[in-house]
Each structure stands twice: as C-alpha cells, then as structure tokens.
CSV table of C-alpha atoms in Angstrom, one decimal:
chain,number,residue,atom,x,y,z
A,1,UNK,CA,-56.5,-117.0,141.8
A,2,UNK,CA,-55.4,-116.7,144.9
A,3,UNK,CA,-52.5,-114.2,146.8
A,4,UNK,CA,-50.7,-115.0,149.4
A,5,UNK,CA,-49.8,-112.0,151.5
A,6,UNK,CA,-47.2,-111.8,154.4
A,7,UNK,CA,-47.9,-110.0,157.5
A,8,UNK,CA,-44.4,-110.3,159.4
A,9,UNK,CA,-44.2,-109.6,162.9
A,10,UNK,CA,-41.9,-106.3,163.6
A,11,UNK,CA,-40.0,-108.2,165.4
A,12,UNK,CA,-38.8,-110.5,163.0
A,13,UNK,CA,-36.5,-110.5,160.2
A,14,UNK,CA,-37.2,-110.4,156.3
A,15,UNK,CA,-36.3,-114.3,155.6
A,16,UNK,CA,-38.2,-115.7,158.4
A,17,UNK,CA,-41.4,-113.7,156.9
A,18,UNK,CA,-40.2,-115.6,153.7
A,19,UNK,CA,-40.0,-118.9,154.4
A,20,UNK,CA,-43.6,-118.5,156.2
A,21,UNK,CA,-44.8,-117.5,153.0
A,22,UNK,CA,-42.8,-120.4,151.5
A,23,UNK,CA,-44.3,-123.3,153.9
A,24,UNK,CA,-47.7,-122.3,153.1
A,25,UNK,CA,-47.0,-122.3,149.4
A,26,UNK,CA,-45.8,-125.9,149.8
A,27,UNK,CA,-49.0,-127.0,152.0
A,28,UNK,CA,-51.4,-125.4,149.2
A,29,UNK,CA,-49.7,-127.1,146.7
A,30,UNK,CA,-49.6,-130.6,148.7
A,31,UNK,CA,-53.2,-129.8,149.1
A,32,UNK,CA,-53.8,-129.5,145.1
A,33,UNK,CA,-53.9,-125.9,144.4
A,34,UNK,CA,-52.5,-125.6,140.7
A,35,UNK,CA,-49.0,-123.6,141.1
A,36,UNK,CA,-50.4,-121.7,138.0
A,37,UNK,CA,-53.5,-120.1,140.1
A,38,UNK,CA,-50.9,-118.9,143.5
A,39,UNK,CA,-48.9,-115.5,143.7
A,40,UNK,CA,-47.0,-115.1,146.5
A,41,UNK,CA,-47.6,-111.0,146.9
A,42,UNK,CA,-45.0,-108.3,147.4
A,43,UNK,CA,-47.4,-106.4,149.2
A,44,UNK,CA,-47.7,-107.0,152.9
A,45,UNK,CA,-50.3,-106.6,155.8
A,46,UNK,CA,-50.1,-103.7,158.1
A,47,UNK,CA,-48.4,-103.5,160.9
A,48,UNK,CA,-50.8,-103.9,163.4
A,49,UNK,CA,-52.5,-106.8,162.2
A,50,UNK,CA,-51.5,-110.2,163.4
A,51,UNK,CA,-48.4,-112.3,162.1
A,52,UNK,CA,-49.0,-114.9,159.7
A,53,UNK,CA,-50.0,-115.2,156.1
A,54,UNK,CA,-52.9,-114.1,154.8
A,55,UNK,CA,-54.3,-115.7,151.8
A,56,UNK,CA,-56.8,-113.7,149.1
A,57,UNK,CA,-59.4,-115.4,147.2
A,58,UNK,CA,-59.5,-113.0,144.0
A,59,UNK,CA,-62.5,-113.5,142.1
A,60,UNK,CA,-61.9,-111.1,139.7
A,61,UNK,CA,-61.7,-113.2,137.0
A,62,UNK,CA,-65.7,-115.3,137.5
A,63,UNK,CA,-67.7,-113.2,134.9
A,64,UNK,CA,-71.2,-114.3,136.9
A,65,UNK,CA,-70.1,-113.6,140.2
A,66,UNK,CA,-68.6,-110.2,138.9
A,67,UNK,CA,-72.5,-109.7,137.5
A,68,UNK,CA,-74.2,-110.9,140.4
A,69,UNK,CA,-72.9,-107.9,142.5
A,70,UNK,CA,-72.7,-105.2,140.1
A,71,UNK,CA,-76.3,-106.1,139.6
A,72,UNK,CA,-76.7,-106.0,143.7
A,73,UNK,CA,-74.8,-102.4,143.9
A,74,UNK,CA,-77.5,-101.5,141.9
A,75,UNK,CA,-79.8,-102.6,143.8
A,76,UNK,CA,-81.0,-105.7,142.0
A,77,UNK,CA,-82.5,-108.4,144.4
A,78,UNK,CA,-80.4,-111.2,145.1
A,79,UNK,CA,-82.7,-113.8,143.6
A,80,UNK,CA,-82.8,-112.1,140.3
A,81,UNK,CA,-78.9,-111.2,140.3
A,82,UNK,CA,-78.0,-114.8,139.4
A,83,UNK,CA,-78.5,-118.5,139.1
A,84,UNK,CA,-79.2,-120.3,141.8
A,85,UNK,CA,-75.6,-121.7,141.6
A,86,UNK,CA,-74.1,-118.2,141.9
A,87,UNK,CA,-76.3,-117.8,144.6
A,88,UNK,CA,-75.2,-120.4,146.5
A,89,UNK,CA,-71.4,-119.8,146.1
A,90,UNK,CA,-72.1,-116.2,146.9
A,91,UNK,CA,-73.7,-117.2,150.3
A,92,UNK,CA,-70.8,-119.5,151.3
A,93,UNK,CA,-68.7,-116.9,150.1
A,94,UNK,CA,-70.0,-114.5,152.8
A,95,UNK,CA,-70.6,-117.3,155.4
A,96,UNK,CA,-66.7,-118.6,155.4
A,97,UNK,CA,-64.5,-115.5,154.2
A,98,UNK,CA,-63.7,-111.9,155.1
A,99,UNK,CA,-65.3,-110.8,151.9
A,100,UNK,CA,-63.5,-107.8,150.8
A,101,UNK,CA,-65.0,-105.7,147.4
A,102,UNK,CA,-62.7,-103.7,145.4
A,103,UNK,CA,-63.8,-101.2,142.9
C-alpha cells in the first residue's frame, strides 16, 4: 500500500496543499500504481519538516517481510530470518528508503 501524506508549508493555504497531493496522485497513477493500493492521508507532516508530499511504503500487509524482522528483534541473524529473496528486498529496502518500524 502506499500513503500519501501532505506536509504544507505554513504559509500556504489548505487547497494548494490539496492539489499537491492531488498532482502526485495523478503522476503515480500515470506511472501504474493501481488506484486500489494509494490513500491519500488525512494526517499531515510536522511543521518543521519540508513542504511537499511525503509518500509511505506500508508493508504491513508482506507476511515474510513482517517475519523477517520480528525474527531480527529477536535477535535472529539476518541470513536465517528469511529467503534469500526477502533478503534482498530487505536490503534495497534499507539502501533506498527512510525505513521507519512501527510497533
């Protein structure tokens, strides 16, 4: 799934914030993202983060990858945590995102 999160300048009004969030719904959908997997989030960024659109890559729904690191909280070794497929997504994963775990 993924969340599409406004983070509106202060300066700015409420419908220019919206139609951000709008344009980049558009371009993801251009792009092939299924409308079906896209929520456009009523929750928005703080303040003093920078304006744009932040878009959240929730994984909470990938039983494996959901395995993989409750086995590594516990303190399983990565290699054993997983296939090697897992592995690999979980290492891009942490090479190209802001990975954020919520409890």
């Amino acid at each position: 799934r993924l969340s599409i999160v406004g983070a509106p300048d202060p300066l700015e009004n409420a419908a220019l914030a919206k139609h951000r969030l709008a344009v980049v719904q558009d371009w993801l959908l251009s792009q092939g993202i299924p409308d079906d997997s896209m929520e456009i989030s009523s929750d928005h960024c703080s303040p003093e983060d920078e304006p744009g659109v932040l878009c959240q890559l929730l994984l909470d729904r990938d039983n494996p990858l959901r395995d993989y690191f409750l086995l590594a909280a516990q303190g399983e070794v990565p290699e054993k945590s997983g296939s090697q497929e897992t592995q690999d997504f979980v290492r891009c994963l942490e090479e190209d995102f802001i990975c954020v775990k919520h409890r």
